[in-house]
PDB file of C-alpha atoms in Angstrom:
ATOM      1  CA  UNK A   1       2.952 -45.147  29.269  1.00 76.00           C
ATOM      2  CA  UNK A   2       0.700 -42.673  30.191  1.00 80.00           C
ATOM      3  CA  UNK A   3       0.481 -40.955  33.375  1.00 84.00           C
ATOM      4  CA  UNK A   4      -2.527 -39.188  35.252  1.00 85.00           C
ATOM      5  CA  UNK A   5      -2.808 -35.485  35.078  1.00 87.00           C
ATOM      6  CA  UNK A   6      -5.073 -33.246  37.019  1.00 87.00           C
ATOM      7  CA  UNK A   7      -7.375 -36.445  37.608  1.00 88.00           C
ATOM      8  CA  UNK A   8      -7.333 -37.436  34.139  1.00 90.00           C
ATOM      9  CA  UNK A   9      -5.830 -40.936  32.624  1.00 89.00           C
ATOM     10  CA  UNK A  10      -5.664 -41.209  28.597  1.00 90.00           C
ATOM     11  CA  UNK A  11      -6.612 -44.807  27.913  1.00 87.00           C
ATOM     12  CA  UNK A  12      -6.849 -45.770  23.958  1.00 87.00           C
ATOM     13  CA  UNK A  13      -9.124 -43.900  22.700  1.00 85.00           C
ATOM     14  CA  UNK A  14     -11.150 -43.187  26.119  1.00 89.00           C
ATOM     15  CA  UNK A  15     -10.391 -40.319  29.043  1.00 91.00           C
ATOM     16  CA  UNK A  16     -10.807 -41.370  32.669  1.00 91.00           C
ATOM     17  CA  UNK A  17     -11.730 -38.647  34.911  1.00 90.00           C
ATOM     18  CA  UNK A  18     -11.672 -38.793  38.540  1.00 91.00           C
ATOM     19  CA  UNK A  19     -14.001 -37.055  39.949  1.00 90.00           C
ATOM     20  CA  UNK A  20     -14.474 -34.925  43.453  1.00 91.00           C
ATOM     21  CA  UNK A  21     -16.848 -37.752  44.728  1.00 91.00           C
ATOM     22  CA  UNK A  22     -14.267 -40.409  43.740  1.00 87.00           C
ATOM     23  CA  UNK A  23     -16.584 -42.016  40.948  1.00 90.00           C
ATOM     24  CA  UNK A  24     -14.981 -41.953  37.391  1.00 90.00           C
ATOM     25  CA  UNK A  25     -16.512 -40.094  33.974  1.00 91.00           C
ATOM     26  CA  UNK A  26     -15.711 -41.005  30.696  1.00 91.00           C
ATOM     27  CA  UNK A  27     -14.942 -39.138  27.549  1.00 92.00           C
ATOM     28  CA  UNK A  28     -12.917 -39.436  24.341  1.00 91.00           C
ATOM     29  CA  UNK A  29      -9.444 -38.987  24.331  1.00 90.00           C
ATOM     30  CA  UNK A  30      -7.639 -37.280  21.644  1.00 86.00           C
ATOM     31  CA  UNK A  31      -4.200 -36.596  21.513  1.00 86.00           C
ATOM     32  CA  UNK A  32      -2.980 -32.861  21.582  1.00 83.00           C
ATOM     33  CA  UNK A  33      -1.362 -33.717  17.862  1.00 85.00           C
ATOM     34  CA  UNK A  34      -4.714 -34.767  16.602  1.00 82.00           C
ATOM     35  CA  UNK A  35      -5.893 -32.104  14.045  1.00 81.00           C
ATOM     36  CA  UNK A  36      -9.556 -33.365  13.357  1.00 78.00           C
ATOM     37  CA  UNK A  37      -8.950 -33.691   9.720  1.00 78.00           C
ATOM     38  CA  UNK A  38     -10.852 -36.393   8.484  1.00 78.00           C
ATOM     39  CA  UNK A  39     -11.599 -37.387   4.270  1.00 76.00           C
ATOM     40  CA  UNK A  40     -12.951 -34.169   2.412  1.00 78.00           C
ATOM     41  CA  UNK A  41     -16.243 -35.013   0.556  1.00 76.00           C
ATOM     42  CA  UNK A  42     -14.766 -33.192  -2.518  1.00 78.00           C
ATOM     43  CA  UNK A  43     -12.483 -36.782  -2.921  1.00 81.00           C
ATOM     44  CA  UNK A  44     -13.050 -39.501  -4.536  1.00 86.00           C
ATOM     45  CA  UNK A  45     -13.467 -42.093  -1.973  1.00 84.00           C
ATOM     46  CA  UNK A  46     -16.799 -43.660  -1.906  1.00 85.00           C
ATOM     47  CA  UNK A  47     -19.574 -41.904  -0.230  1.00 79.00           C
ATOM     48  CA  UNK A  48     -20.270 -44.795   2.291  1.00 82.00           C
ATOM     49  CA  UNK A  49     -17.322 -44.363   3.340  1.00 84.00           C
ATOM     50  CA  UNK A  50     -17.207 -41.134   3.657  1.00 80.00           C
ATOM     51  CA  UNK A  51     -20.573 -41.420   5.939  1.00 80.00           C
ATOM     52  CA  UNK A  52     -18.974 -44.586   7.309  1.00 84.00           C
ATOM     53  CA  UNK A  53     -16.645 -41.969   9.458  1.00 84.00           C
ATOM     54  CA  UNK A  54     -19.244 -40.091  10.688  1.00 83.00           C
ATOM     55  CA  UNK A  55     -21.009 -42.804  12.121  1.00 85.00           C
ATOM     56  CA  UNK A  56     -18.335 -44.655  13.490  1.00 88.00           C
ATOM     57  CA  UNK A  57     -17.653 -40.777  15.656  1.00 88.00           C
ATOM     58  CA  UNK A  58     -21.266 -40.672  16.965  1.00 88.00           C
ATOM     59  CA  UNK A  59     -21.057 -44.241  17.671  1.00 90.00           C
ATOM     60  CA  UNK A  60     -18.142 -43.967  19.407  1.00 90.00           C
ATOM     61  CA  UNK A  61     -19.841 -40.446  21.321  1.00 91.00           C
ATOM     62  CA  UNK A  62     -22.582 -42.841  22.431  1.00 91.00           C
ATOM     63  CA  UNK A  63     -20.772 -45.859  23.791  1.00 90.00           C
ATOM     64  CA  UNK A  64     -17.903 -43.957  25.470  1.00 90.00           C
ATOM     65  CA  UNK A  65     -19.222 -41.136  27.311  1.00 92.00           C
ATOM     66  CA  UNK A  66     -21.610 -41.559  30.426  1.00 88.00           C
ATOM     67  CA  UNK A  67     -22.356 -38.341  30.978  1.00 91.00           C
ATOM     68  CA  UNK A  68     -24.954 -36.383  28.895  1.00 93.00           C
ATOM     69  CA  UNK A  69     -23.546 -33.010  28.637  1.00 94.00           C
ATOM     70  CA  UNK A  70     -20.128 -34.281  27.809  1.00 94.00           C
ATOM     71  CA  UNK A  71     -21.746 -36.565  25.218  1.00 93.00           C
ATOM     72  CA  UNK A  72     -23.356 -33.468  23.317  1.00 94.00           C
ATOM     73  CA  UNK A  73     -19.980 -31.856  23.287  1.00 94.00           C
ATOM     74  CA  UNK A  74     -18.716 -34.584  21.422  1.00 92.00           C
ATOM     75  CA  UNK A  75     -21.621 -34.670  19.191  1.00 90.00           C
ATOM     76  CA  UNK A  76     -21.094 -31.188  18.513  1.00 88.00           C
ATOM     77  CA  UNK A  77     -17.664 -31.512  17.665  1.00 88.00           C
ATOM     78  CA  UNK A  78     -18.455 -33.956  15.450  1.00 84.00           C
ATOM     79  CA  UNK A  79     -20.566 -32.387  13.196  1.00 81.00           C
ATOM     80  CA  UNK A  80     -19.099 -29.134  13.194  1.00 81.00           C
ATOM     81  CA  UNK A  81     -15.717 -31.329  11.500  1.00 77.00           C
ATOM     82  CA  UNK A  82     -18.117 -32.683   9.272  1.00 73.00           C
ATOM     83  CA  UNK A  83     -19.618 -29.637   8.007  1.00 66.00           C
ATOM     84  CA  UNK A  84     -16.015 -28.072   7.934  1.00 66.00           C
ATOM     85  CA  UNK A  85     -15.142 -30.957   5.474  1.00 67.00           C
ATOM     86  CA  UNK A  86     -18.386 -30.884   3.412  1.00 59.00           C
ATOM     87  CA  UNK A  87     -18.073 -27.078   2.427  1.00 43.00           C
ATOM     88  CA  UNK A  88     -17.015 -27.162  -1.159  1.00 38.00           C
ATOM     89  CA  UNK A  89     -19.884 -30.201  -2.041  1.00 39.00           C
ATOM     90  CA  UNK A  90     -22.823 -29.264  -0.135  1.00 41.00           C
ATOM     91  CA  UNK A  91     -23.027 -28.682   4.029  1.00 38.00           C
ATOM     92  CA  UNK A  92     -24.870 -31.499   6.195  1.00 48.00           C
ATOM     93  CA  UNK A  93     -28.281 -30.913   6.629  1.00 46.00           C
ATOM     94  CA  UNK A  94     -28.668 -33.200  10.134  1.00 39.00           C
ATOM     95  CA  UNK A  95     -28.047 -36.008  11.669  1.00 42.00           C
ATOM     96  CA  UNK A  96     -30.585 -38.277  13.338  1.00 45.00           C
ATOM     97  CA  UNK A  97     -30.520 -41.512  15.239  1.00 50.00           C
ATOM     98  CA  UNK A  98     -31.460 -44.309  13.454  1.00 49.00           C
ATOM     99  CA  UNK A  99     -31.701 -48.345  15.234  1.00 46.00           C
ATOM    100  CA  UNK A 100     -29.654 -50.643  13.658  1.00 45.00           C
ATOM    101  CA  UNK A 101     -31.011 -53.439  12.073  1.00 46.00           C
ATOM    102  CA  UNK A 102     -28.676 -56.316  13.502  1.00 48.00           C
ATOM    103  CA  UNK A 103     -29.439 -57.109  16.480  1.00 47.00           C
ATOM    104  CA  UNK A 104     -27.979 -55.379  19.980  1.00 42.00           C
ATOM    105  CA  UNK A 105     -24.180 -53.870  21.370  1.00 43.00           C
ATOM    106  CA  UNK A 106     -22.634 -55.431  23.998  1.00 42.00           C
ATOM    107  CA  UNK A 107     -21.458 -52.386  25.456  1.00 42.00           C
ATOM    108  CA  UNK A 108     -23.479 -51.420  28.998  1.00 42.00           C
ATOM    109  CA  UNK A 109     -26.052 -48.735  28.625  1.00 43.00           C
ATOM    110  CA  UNK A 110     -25.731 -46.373  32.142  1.00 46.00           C
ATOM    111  CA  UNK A 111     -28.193 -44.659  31.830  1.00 49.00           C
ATOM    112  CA  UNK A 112     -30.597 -47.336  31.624  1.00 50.00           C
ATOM    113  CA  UNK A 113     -29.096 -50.671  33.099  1.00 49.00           C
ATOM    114  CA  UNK A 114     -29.474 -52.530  30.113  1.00 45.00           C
ATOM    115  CA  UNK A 115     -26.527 -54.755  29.353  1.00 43.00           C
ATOM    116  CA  UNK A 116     -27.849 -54.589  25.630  1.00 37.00           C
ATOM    117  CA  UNK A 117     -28.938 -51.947  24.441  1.00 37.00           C
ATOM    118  CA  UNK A 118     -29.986 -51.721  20.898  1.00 37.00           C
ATOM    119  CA  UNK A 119     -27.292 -50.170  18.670  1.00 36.00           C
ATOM    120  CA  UNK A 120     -27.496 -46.803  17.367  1.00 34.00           C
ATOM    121  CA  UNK A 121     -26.312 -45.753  13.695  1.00 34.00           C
ATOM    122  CA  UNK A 122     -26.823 -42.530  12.004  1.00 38.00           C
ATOM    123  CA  UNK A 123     -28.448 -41.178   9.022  1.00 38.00           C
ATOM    124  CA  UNK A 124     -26.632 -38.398   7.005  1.00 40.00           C
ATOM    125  CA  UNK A 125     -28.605 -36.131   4.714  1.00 42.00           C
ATOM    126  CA  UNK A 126     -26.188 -34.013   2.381  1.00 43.00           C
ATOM    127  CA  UNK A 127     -27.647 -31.851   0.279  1.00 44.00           C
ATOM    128  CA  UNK A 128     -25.627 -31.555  -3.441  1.00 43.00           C
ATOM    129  CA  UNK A 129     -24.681 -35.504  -3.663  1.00 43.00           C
ATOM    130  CA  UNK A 130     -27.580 -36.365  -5.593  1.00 42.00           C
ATOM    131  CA  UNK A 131     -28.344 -35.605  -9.194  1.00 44.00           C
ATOM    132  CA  UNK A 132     -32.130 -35.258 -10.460  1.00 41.00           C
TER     133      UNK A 132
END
């Protein structure tokens, strides 16, 4: 079970931070054995998949984290691990927001109110994947 440090609770995969004013901030929660090694995209898993993972980080940037600045951290982090990983086949070029096609998340959208929002995926662009 964990306990709460220094205002902060671990929860799954989410960090609950008290704050001065007594409201609560969000942010992902990593454990201090996590090393941030992911697939490399010199194996031979499938390339979906390999994307898959990248997505499913930003995703997980944009429904856990309320707070902008913390949210571009994460973003940050996350493609800087995915550049580390794609050194050897090519770097990656960018990575924009895309709207998925099915429908709407139920997670709650702070910023905006809306108990719906629509979700967000992401588009990957490696350079040195495809052959002309």
């Amino acid at each position: 079970m964990e306990r709460e440090q220094d205002g902060r609770l671990p929860m799954l995969d989410v960090m609950l931070i008290k704050n001065q004013d007594r409201t609560i901030t969000t942010d992902v929660y990593r454990k201090e054995t996590h090393t941030d090694h992911y697939l490399q995209w010199s194996s031979n898993h499938p390339v979906q998949q390999k994307l898959g993972i990248v997505k499913t980080l930003m995703h997980r940037a944009d429904t856990l984290i309320q707070d902008r600045t913390l949210r571009e951290v994460e973003k940050g982090k996350v493609r800087t691990h995915s550049v580390t990983a794609a050194i050897q086949t090519g770097p990656l070029e960018k990575v924009t927001p895309e709207k998925h096609s099915r429908g709407t998340t139920r997670t709650h959208n702070v910023e905006t109110g809306d108990k719906h929002p629509p979700a967000l995926l992401y588009s990957l662009t490696l350079k040195g994947l495809q052959k002309d």
